Amino acid sequence: INVILIPLSIKSQKSSVQQTRIKPKLDELKKKYGDDKQKYSEAMQKLYQEENVSMSGGCLPMVLRLVLMMSIYYLIMSPLTYLLHIDSATVTAAAEALGKNANARAELQIIEAVRNGTIDFPQIASKLSAIDFNFFGIDLTQTPKFSFDIFHDAQPIWVMPIIAFLAQMLTSALSLVMQKKLNPDAPNMAGMMLTMPLLSLFIGFTLPGGVAFYWACSSLIGGRIQVGVQQFYGPQKMLSRERLKELNKECDFEENQLKKIKTNQTLLNGEAAEK
């Protein structure tokens, strides 16, 4: 998914660099209009249009990732419906056999009950045998149960939320470093850096291990892509390219002006010769 979103990540990076480029002009507008927020807002929108900079260019990748995250959530929470394509009547009957409502979380309980032989549904058991939910011996359909007594209650599935936390921590640290490079004057966001890792840890201990596993993989791959995008589309490189384009335009303009002058001079010389 992160690989598919690379073009949007590049677009987001370019948008961030462009916003950094016009920051001095925005600061001038703030000084000019002071507390007049309406005039400042109008001037800011005009500046963005003139500079061809999108005010929301960096939001789309984030929104798409959230949408995809929700899709992964439903996929993992309802594997009988979305992975094994078992009809709703069978799922409902299995849930009722367990005394549960046929909701998303019930499907994971149905899988556990069928495997343990608590309920007998051959049509579910046959399809379960065709798919492996284990990762190095860890059942990704299990939900970790947190306990402070880690020496007594620790479970293999605990590995998933911990890995998700560490992966997100690494990605957040990289993001903070790159943000500082992009905008050294930006406020210190060290406190915010812990928000996503702690959220990943919380989600990892409240949802099946597959969600935490996806989160960890997404964070690591996304972080590596982020570093790559930063290397190829970093602020200095982007601004240098912009400056080079401007210089080329100036050179082209001057060259065209010289051609016009030479053409006009040739015409004038021709007219003078005729006279």
PDB file of C-alpha atoms in Angstrom:
ATOM      1  CA  ILE A   1       0.000   0.000   0.000  1.00  0.00           C
ATOM      2  CA  ASN A   2       2.837   2.381   0.890  1.00  0.00           C
ATOM      3  CA  VAL A   3       4.499   1.593  -2.438  1.00  0.00           C
ATOM      4  CA  ILE A   4       1.276   2.456  -4.288  1.00  0.00           C
ATOM      5  CA  LEU A   5       1.131   5.760  -2.414  1.00  0.00           C
ATOM      6  CA  ILE A   6       4.698   6.787  -3.385  1.00  0.00           C
ATOM      7  CA  PRO A   7       3.484   9.300  -6.044  1.00  0.00           C
ATOM      8  CA  LEU A   8       1.256  10.943  -3.441  1.00  0.00           C
ATOM      9  CA  SER A   9       4.131  10.976  -0.929  1.00  0.00           C
ATOM     10  CA  ILE A  10       6.291  12.759  -3.506  1.00  0.00           C
ATOM     11  CA  LYS A  11       3.498  15.249  -4.163  1.00  0.00           C
ATOM     12  CA  SER A  12       3.123  15.841  -0.423  1.00  0.00           C
ATOM     13  CA  GLN A  13       6.872  16.401  -0.058  1.00  0.00           C
ATOM     14  CA  LYS A  14       6.896  18.862  -2.949  1.00  0.00           C
ATOM     15  CA  SER A  15       3.983  20.718  -1.394  1.00  0.00           C
ATOM     16  CA  SER A  16       5.819  20.958   1.949  1.00  0.00           C
ATOM     17  CA  VAL A  17       8.944  22.314   0.247  1.00  0.00           C
ATOM     18  CA  GLN A  18       6.890  24.869  -1.691  1.00  0.00           C
ATOM     19  CA  GLN A  19       5.248  26.034   1.525  1.00  0.00           C
ATOM     20  CA  THR A  20       8.701  26.416   3.080  1.00  0.00           C
ATOM     21  CA  ARG A  21       9.787  28.432   0.035  1.00  0.00           C
ATOM     22  CA  ILE A  22       6.978  30.961   0.383  1.00  0.00           C
ATOM     23  CA  LYS A  23       7.185  31.180   4.192  1.00  0.00           C
ATOM     24  CA  PRO A  24       9.154  34.488   4.128  1.00  0.00           C
ATOM     25  CA  LYS A  25       6.405  36.010   1.967  1.00  0.00           C
ATOM     26  CA  LEU A  26       3.756  34.735   4.394  1.00  0.00           C
ATOM     27  CA  ASP A  27       5.675  36.311   7.275  1.00  0.00           C
ATOM     28  CA  GLU A  28       5.676  39.617   5.391  1.00  0.00           C
ATOM     29  CA  LEU A  29       1.907  39.374   4.937  1.00  0.00           C
ATOM     30  CA  LYS A  30       1.469  38.756   8.675  1.00  0.00           C
ATOM     31  CA  LYS A  31       3.454  41.896   9.460  1.00  0.00           C
ATOM     32  CA  LYS A  32       1.557  43.880   6.845  1.00  0.00           C
ATOM     33  CA  TYR A  33      -1.982  42.963   7.927  1.00  0.00           C
ATOM     34  CA  GLY A  34      -1.363  42.402  11.642  1.00  0.00           C
ATOM     35  CA  ASP A  35      -4.594  41.421  13.404  1.00  0.00           C
ATOM     36  CA  ASP A  36      -6.782  41.788  10.310  1.00  0.00           C
ATOM     37  CA  LYS A  37      -7.318  38.050   9.788  1.00  0.00           C
ATOM     38  CA  GLN A  38      -9.729  38.430   6.882  1.00  0.00           C
ATOM     39  CA  LYS A  39      -7.337  40.498   4.764  1.00  0.00           C
ATOM     40  CA  TYR A  40      -4.449  38.229   5.708  1.00  0.00           C
ATOM     41  CA  SER A  41      -6.468  35.161   4.682  1.00  0.00           C
ATOM     42  CA  GLU A  42      -7.383  36.742   1.333  1.00  0.00           C
ATOM     43  CA  ALA A  43      -3.781  37.788   0.694  1.00  0.00           C
ATOM     44  CA  MET A  44      -2.535  34.339   1.668  1.00  0.00           C
ATOM     45  CA  GLN A  45      -4.933  32.602  -0.740  1.00  0.00           C
ATOM     46  CA  LYS A  46      -3.868  34.980  -3.506  1.00  0.00           C
ATOM     47  CA  LEU A  47      -0.198  34.243  -2.774  1.00  0.00           C
ATOM     48  CA  TYR A  48      -0.805  30.489  -2.892  1.00  0.00           C
ATOM     49  CA  GLN A  49      -2.526  30.875  -6.265  1.00  0.00           C
ATOM     50  CA  GLU A  50       0.247  33.070  -7.676  1.00  0.00           C
ATOM     51  CA  GLU A  51       2.939  30.661  -6.486  1.00  0.00           C
ATOM     52  CA  ASN A  52       0.902  27.622  -7.613  1.00  0.00           C
ATOM     53  CA  VAL A  53       1.076  26.047  -4.141  1.00  0.00           C
ATOM     54  CA  SER A  54      -1.681  23.816  -2.761  1.00  0.00           C
ATOM     55  CA  MET A  55      -2.781  24.574   0.803  1.00  0.00           C
ATOM     56  CA  SER A  56      -3.877  20.964   1.356  1.00  0.00           C
ATOM     57  CA  GLY A  57      -1.291  19.148  -0.762  1.00  0.00           C
ATOM     58  CA  GLY A  58       0.030  17.079   2.146  1.00  0.00           C
ATOM     59  CA  CYS A  59      -3.344  15.899   3.455  1.00  0.00           C
ATOM     60  CA  LEU A  60      -4.403  13.417   0.769  1.00  0.00           C
ATOM     61  CA  PRO A  61      -1.810  10.688   1.535  1.00  0.00           C
ATOM     62  CA  MET A  62      -2.739  10.813   5.214  1.00  0.00           C
ATOM     63  CA  VAL A  63      -6.465  10.524   4.477  1.00  0.00           C
ATOM     64  CA  LEU A  64      -5.910   7.607   2.086  1.00  0.00           C
ATOM     65  CA  ARG A  65      -3.761   5.800   4.654  1.00  0.00           C
ATOM     66  CA  LEU A  66      -6.539   6.143   7.237  1.00  0.00           C
ATOM     67  CA  VAL A  67      -9.101   4.800   4.760  1.00  0.00           C
ATOM     68  CA  LEU A  68      -6.844   1.850   3.910  1.00  0.00           C
ATOM     69  CA  MET A  69      -6.180   1.269   7.604  1.00  0.00           C
ATOM     70  CA  MET A  70      -9.923   0.974   8.200  1.00  0.00           C
ATOM     71  CA  SER A  71     -10.177  -1.500   5.307  1.00  0.00           C
ATOM     72  CA  ILE A  72      -7.393  -3.624   6.816  1.00  0.00           C
ATOM     73  CA  TYR A  73      -9.176  -3.441  10.179  1.00  0.00           C
ATOM     74  CA  TYR A  74     -12.419  -4.853   8.759  1.00  0.00           C
ATOM     75  CA  LEU A  75     -10.487  -7.459   6.782  1.00  0.00           C
ATOM     76  CA  ILE A  76      -8.737  -8.751   9.918  1.00  0.00           C
ATOM     77  CA  MET A  77     -11.763  -8.446  12.207  1.00  0.00           C
ATOM     78  CA  SER A  78     -14.074 -10.247   9.761  1.00  0.00           C
ATOM     79  CA  PRO A  79     -11.936 -12.899   8.040  1.00  0.00           C
ATOM     80  CA  LEU A  80     -14.852 -15.307   7.612  1.00  0.00           C
ATOM     81  CA  THR A  81     -16.749 -12.748   5.549  1.00  0.00           C
ATOM     82  CA  TYR A  82     -13.987 -10.951   3.634  1.00  0.00           C
ATOM     83  CA  LEU A  83     -11.217 -13.562   3.362  1.00  0.00           C
ATOM     84  CA  LEU A  84     -13.010 -16.907   3.353  1.00  0.00           C
ATOM     85  CA  HIS A  85     -16.248 -15.589   1.768  1.00  0.00           C
ATOM     86  CA  ILE A  86     -18.501 -17.607   4.070  1.00  0.00           C
ATOM     87  CA  ASP A  87     -22.151 -16.630   3.702  1.00  0.00           C
ATOM     88  CA  SER A  88     -23.762 -14.482   6.383  1.00  0.00           C
ATOM     89  CA  ALA A  89     -26.316 -17.170   7.308  1.00  0.00           C
ATOM     90  CA  THR A  90     -23.539 -19.592   8.317  1.00  0.00           C
ATOM     91  CA  VAL A  91     -21.691 -16.880  10.264  1.00  0.00           C
ATOM     92  CA  THR A  92     -24.906 -15.903  12.069  1.00  0.00           C
ATOM     93  CA  ALA A  93     -25.680 -19.540  12.911  1.00  0.00           C
ATOM     94  CA  ALA A  94     -22.155 -20.055  14.283  1.00  0.00           C
ATOM     95  CA  ALA A  95     -22.402 -16.872  16.364  1.00  0.00           C
ATOM     96  CA  GLU A  96     -25.769 -17.968  17.780  1.00  0.00           C
ATOM     97  CA  ALA A  97     -24.261 -21.343  18.661  1.00  0.00           C
ATOM     98  CA  LEU A  98     -21.768 -19.416  20.806  1.00  0.00           C
ATOM     99  CA  GLY A  99     -24.479 -17.193  22.229  1.00  0.00           C
ATOM    100  CA  LYS A 100     -23.030 -14.150  20.478  1.00  0.00           C
ATOM    101  CA  ASN A 101     -24.311 -11.506  18.113  1.00  0.00           C
ATOM    102  CA  ALA A 102     -23.022 -11.827  14.550  1.00  0.00           C
ATOM    103  CA  ASN A 103     -20.700  -8.800  14.674  1.00  0.00           C
ATOM    104  CA  ALA A 104     -17.101  -8.347  13.527  1.00  0.00           C
ATOM    105  CA  ARG A 105     -15.479  -9.431  16.794  1.00  0.00           C
ATOM    106  CA  ALA A 106     -17.665 -12.555  16.902  1.00  0.00           C
ATOM    107  CA  GLU A 107     -15.975 -13.930  13.767  1.00  0.00           C
ATOM    108  CA  LEU A 108     -12.643 -14.252  15.579  1.00  0.00           C
ATOM    109  CA  GLN A 109     -14.392 -16.047  18.440  1.00  0.00           C
ATOM    110  CA  ILE A 110     -16.061 -18.360  15.927  1.00  0.00           C
ATOM    111  CA  ILE A 111     -12.663 -19.233  14.428  1.00  0.00           C
ATOM    112  CA  GLU A 112     -11.268 -20.061  17.873  1.00  0.00           C
ATOM    113  CA  ALA A 113     -14.349 -22.117  18.789  1.00  0.00           C
ATOM    114  CA  VAL A 114     -14.255 -24.109  15.527  1.00  0.00           C
ATOM    115  CA  ARG A 115     -10.565 -24.858  15.999  1.00  0.00           C
ATOM    116  CA  ASN A 116     -11.109 -25.933  19.598  1.00  0.00           C
ATOM    117  CA  GLY A 117     -14.086 -28.091  18.641  1.00  0.00           C
ATOM    118  CA  THR A 118     -16.456 -26.073  20.838  1.00  0.00           C
ATOM    119  CA  ILE A 119     -18.860 -25.786  17.913  1.00  0.00           C
ATOM    120  CA  ASP A 120     -19.087 -27.987  14.834  1.00  0.00           C
ATOM    121  CA  PHE A 121     -19.341 -26.199  11.496  1.00  0.00           C
ATOM    122  CA  PRO A 122     -17.619 -28.295   8.787  1.00  0.00           C
ATOM    123  CA  GLN A 123     -18.109 -25.617   6.115  1.00  0.00           C
ATOM    124  CA  ILE A 124     -16.121 -23.172   8.262  1.00  0.00           C
ATOM    125  CA  ALA A 125     -13.513 -25.725   9.380  1.00  0.00           C
ATOM    126  CA  SER A 126     -12.753 -26.787   5.795  1.00  0.00           C
ATOM    127  CA  LYS A 127     -12.080 -23.224   4.694  1.00  0.00           C
ATOM    128  CA  LEU A 128     -10.025 -22.435   7.792  1.00  0.00           C
ATOM    129  CA  SER A 129      -7.665 -25.278   6.925  1.00  0.00           C
ATOM    130  CA  ALA A 130      -6.931 -23.611   3.580  1.00  0.00           C
ATOM    131  CA  ILE A 131      -5.555 -20.395   5.091  1.00  0.00           C
ATOM    132  CA  ASP A 132      -2.778 -19.868   7.631  1.00  0.00           C
ATOM    133  CA  PHE A 133      -3.207 -17.049  10.142  1.00  0.00           C
ATOM    134  CA  ASN A 134       0.114 -17.791  11.851  1.00  0.00           C
ATOM    135  CA  PHE A 135       3.310 -15.770  11.606  1.00  0.00           C
ATOM    136  CA  PHE A 136       6.328 -17.637  12.974  1.00  0.00           C
ATOM    137  CA  GLY A 137       3.990 -19.619  15.191  1.00  0.00           C
ATOM    138  CA  ILE A 138       2.020 -16.572  16.396  1.00  0.00           C
ATOM    139  CA  ASP A 139      -1.717 -16.641  15.697  1.00  0.00           C
ATOM    140  CA  LEU A 140      -2.538 -13.212  14.251  1.00  0.00           C
ATOM    141  CA  THR A 141      -6.257 -13.638  14.943  1.00  0.00           C
ATOM    142  CA  GLN A 142      -5.608 -13.525  18.695  1.00  0.00           C
ATOM    143  CA  THR A 143      -6.051 -10.314  20.653  1.00  0.00           C
ATOM    144  CA  PRO A 144      -3.265  -9.682  23.199  1.00  0.00           C
ATOM    145  CA  LYS A 145      -4.466  -9.430  26.787  1.00  0.00           C
ATOM    146  CA  PHE A 146      -2.375  -6.905  28.656  1.00  0.00           C
ATOM    147  CA  SER A 147      -1.152  -7.645  32.167  1.00  0.00           C
ATOM    148  CA  PHE A 148       1.380  -5.938  34.424  1.00  0.00           C
ATOM    149  CA  ASP A 149       2.575  -9.375  35.525  1.00  0.00           C
ATOM    150  CA  ILE A 150       4.711  -9.827  32.419  1.00  0.00           C
ATOM    151  CA  PHE A 151       6.648 -12.780  33.823  1.00  0.00           C
ATOM    152  CA  HIS A 152       3.497 -14.798  34.530  1.00  0.00           C
ATOM    153  CA  ASP A 153       1.003 -13.638  31.894  1.00  0.00           C
ATOM    154  CA  ALA A 154       3.250 -12.857  28.916  1.00  0.00           C
ATOM    155  CA  GLN A 155       2.026 -14.314  25.610  1.00  0.00           C
ATOM    156  CA  PRO A 156       3.770 -14.710  22.232  1.00  0.00           C
ATOM    157  CA  ILE A 157       1.159 -12.412  20.667  1.00  0.00           C
ATOM    158  CA  TRP A 158       2.551  -9.557  22.810  1.00  0.00           C
ATOM    159  CA  VAL A 159       5.402  -9.373  20.310  1.00  0.00           C
ATOM    160  CA  MET A 160       3.111  -7.755  17.722  1.00  0.00           C
ATOM    161  CA  PRO A 161       2.053  -4.585  19.622  1.00  0.00           C
ATOM    162  CA  ILE A 162       5.609  -4.154  20.930  1.00  0.00           C
ATOM    163  CA  ILE A 163       7.045  -4.372  17.401  1.00  0.00           C
ATOM    164  CA  ALA A 164       4.346  -1.965  16.175  1.00  0.00           C
ATOM    165  CA  PHE A 165       5.288   0.480  18.952  1.00  0.00           C
ATOM    166  CA  LEU A 166       9.023   0.312  18.175  1.00  0.00           C
ATOM    167  CA  ALA A 167       8.462   0.595  14.411  1.00  0.00           C
ATOM    168  CA  GLN A 168       6.192   3.615  14.842  1.00  0.00           C
ATOM    169  CA  MET A 169       8.662   5.166  17.295  1.00  0.00           C
ATOM    170  CA  LEU A 170      11.445   4.875  14.724  1.00  0.00           C
ATOM    171  CA  THR A 171       9.266   6.326  11.968  1.00  0.00           C
ATOM    172  CA  SER A 172       8.113   9.214  14.183  1.00  0.00           C
ATOM    173  CA  ALA A 173      11.728  10.027  15.103  1.00  0.00           C
ATOM    174  CA  LEU A 174      12.723  10.051  11.421  1.00  0.00           C
ATOM    175  CA  SER A 175       9.747  12.246  10.598  1.00  0.00           C
ATOM    176  CA  LEU A 176      10.714  14.705  13.352  1.00  0.00           C
ATOM    177  CA  VAL A 177      14.319  14.932  12.118  1.00  0.00           C
ATOM    178  CA  MET A 178      13.219  15.476   8.503  1.00  0.00           C
ATOM    179  CA  GLN A 179      10.639  18.061   9.544  1.00  0.00           C
ATOM    180  CA  LYS A 180      13.361  20.011  11.339  1.00  0.00           C
ATOM    181  CA  LYS A 181      15.487  19.915   8.190  1.00  0.00           C
ATOM    182  CA  LEU A 182      12.541  21.097   6.132  1.00  0.00           C
ATOM    183  CA  ASN A 183      11.603  23.876   8.552  1.00  0.00           C
ATOM    184  CA  PRO A 184      14.195  24.616  11.278  1.00  0.00           C
ATOM    185  CA  ASP A 185      11.931  27.300  12.771  1.00  0.00           C
ATOM    186  CA  ALA A 186       9.064  24.858  13.352  1.00  0.00           C
ATOM    187  CA  PRO A 187       8.003  24.412  17.011  1.00  0.00           C
ATOM    188  CA  ASN A 188       9.410  21.468  18.931  1.00  0.00           C
ATOM    189  CA  MET A 189       7.127  18.471  18.322  1.00  0.00           C
ATOM    190  CA  ALA A 190       9.003  15.984  20.526  1.00  0.00           C
ATOM    191  CA  GLY A 191       5.909  15.514  22.695  1.00  0.00           C
ATOM    192  CA  MET A 192       3.746  14.745  19.675  1.00  0.00           C
ATOM    193  CA  MET A 193       6.317  12.181  18.552  1.00  0.00           C
ATOM    194  CA  LEU A 194       5.051   9.807  21.248  1.00  0.00           C
ATOM    195  CA  THR A 195       1.399  10.099  20.229  1.00  0.00           C
ATOM    196  CA  MET A 196       1.411   7.665  17.303  1.00  0.00           C
ATOM    197  CA  PRO A 197       3.686   5.050  18.977  1.00  0.00           C
ATOM    198  CA  LEU A 198       1.484   5.033  22.090  1.00  0.00           C
ATOM    199  CA  LEU A 199      -1.618   4.822  19.910  1.00  0.00           C
ATOM    200  CA  SER A 200      -0.120   1.844  18.057  1.00  0.00           C
ATOM    201  CA  LEU A 201       0.626   0.172  21.411  1.00  0.00           C
ATOM    202  CA  PHE A 202      -2.931   0.773  22.632  1.00  0.00           C
ATOM    203  CA  ILE A 203      -4.481  -0.523  19.405  1.00  0.00           C
ATOM    204  CA  GLY A 204      -2.090  -3.478  19.442  1.00  0.00           C
ATOM    205  CA  PHE A 205      -3.419  -4.587  22.826  1.00  0.00           C
ATOM    206  CA  THR A 206      -7.101  -4.077  21.971  1.00  0.00           C
ATOM    207  CA  LEU A 207      -7.339  -5.532  18.449  1.00  0.00           C
ATOM    208  CA  PRO A 208      -6.135  -8.797  16.864  1.00  0.00           C
ATOM    209  CA  GLY A 209      -2.400  -9.213  16.335  1.00  0.00           C
ATOM    210  CA  GLY A 210      -2.854  -8.900  12.581  1.00  0.00           C
ATOM    211  CA  VAL A 211      -3.663  -5.196  12.972  1.00  0.00           C
ATOM    212  CA  ALA A 212      -0.454  -4.572  14.935  1.00  0.00           C
ATOM    213  CA  PHE A 213       1.498  -6.645  12.399  1.00  0.00           C
ATOM    214  CA  TYR A 214       0.143  -4.533   9.542  1.00  0.00           C
ATOM    215  CA  TRP A 215       0.876  -1.344  11.511  1.00  0.00           C
ATOM    216  CA  ALA A 216       4.494  -2.414  12.091  1.00  0.00           C
ATOM    217  CA  CYS A 217       5.086  -3.327   8.438  1.00  0.00           C
ATOM    218  CA  SER A 218       3.404  -0.152   7.236  1.00  0.00           C
ATOM    219  CA  SER A 219       5.496   2.007   9.586  1.00  0.00           C
ATOM    220  CA  LEU A 220       8.805   0.422   8.578  1.00  0.00           C
ATOM    221  CA  ILE A 221       8.120   0.486   4.831  1.00  0.00           C
ATOM    222  CA  GLY A 222       6.570   3.947   5.036  1.00  0.00           C
ATOM    223  CA  GLY A 223       9.568   5.245   6.987  1.00  0.00           C
ATOM    224  CA  ARG A 224      12.005   3.882   4.406  1.00  0.00           C
ATOM    225  CA  ILE A 225       9.980   5.447   1.588  1.00  0.00           C
ATOM    226  CA  GLN A 226       9.892   8.723   3.498  1.00  0.00           C
ATOM    227  CA  VAL A 227      13.689   8.733   3.773  1.00  0.00           C
ATOM    228  CA  GLY A 228      14.008   7.974   0.043  1.00  0.00           C
ATOM    229  CA  VAL A 229      11.589  10.741  -0.915  1.00  0.00           C
ATOM    230  CA  GLN A 230      13.469  13.144   1.357  1.00  0.00           C
ATOM    231  CA  GLN A 231      16.774  12.248  -0.308  1.00  0.00           C
ATOM    232  CA  PHE A 232      15.496  12.833  -3.846  1.00  0.00           C
ATOM    233  CA  TYR A 233      13.075  15.664  -3.093  1.00  0.00           C
ATOM    234  CA  GLY A 234      14.738  17.368  -0.125  1.00  0.00           C
ATOM    235  CA  PRO A 235      14.289  21.117   0.444  1.00  0.00           C
ATOM    236  CA  GLN A 236      17.724  22.121  -0.862  1.00  0.00           C
ATOM    237  CA  LYS A 237      17.437  19.974  -3.992  1.00  0.00           C
ATOM    238  CA  MET A 238      13.900  21.122  -4.712  1.00  0.00           C
ATOM    239  CA  LEU A 239      14.711  24.805  -4.194  1.00  0.00           C
ATOM    240  CA  SER A 240      17.863  24.448  -6.323  1.00  0.00           C
ATOM    241  CA  ARG A 241      15.783  22.935  -9.129  1.00  0.00           C
ATOM    242  CA  GLU A 242      13.259  25.751  -8.838  1.00  0.00           C
ATOM    243  CA  ARG A 243      16.045  28.324  -8.992  1.00  0.00           C
ATOM    244  CA  LEU A 244      17.566  26.564 -12.015  1.00  0.00           C
ATOM    245  CA  LYS A 245      14.200  26.660 -13.801  1.00  0.00           C
ATOM    246  CA  GLU A 246      13.896  30.373 -13.054  1.00  0.00           C
ATOM    247  CA  LEU A 247      17.418  31.011 -14.377  1.00  0.00           C
ATOM    248  CA  ASN A 248      16.638  29.020 -17.533  1.00  0.00           C
ATOM    249  CA  LYS A 249      13.493  31.081 -18.061  1.00  0.00           C
ATOM    250  CA  GLU A 250      15.479  34.282 -17.563  1.00  0.00           C
ATOM    251  CA  CYS A 251      18.130  33.081 -20.027  1.00  0.00           C
ATOM    252  CA  ASP A 252      15.456  32.108 -22.558  1.00  0.00           C
ATOM    253  CA  PHE A 253      13.820  35.510 -22.137  1.00  0.00           C
ATOM    254  CA  GLU A 254      17.127  37.341 -22.601  1.00  0.00           C
ATOM    255  CA  GLU A 255      17.973  35.160 -25.610  1.00  0.00           C
ATOM    256  CA  ASN A 256      14.602  35.920 -27.198  1.00  0.00           C
ATOM    257  CA  GLN A 257      15.112  39.623 -26.553  1.00  0.00           C
ATOM    258  CA  LEU A 258      18.526  39.492 -28.241  1.00  0.00           C
ATOM    259  CA  LYS A 259      17.012  37.678 -31.223  1.00  0.00           C
ATOM    260  CA  LYS A 260      14.317  40.346 -31.502  1.00  0.00           C
ATOM    261  CA  ILE A 261      16.922  43.108 -31.311  1.00  0.00           C
ATOM    262  CA  LYS A 262      19.049  41.435 -33.990  1.00  0.00           C
ATOM    263  CA  THR A 263      15.982  40.877 -36.188  1.00  0.00           C
ATOM    264  CA  ASN A 264      14.887  44.490 -35.817  1.00  0.00           C
ATOM    265  CA  GLN A 265      18.429  45.683 -36.485  1.00  0.00           C
ATOM    266  CA  THR A 266      18.599  43.551 -39.638  1.00  0.00           C
ATOM    267  CA  LEU A 267      15.296  44.984 -40.841  1.00  0.00           C
ATOM    268  CA  LEU A 268      16.453  48.523 -40.133  1.00  0.00           C
ATOM    269  CA  ASN A 269      19.718  47.900 -41.968  1.00  0.00           C
ATOM    270  CA  GLY A 270      17.777  46.494 -44.917  1.00  0.00           C
ATOM    271  CA  GLU A 271      15.492  49.515 -45.033  1.00  0.00           C
ATOM    272  CA  ALA A 272      18.488  51.862 -44.811  1.00  0.00           C
ATOM    273  CA  ALA A 273      20.212  50.034 -47.696  1.00  0.00           C
ATOM    274  CA  GLU A 274      17.103  50.358 -49.882  1.00  0.00           C
ATOM    275  CA  LYS A 275      17.015  54.088 -49.286  1.00  0.00           C
TER     276      LYS A 275
END
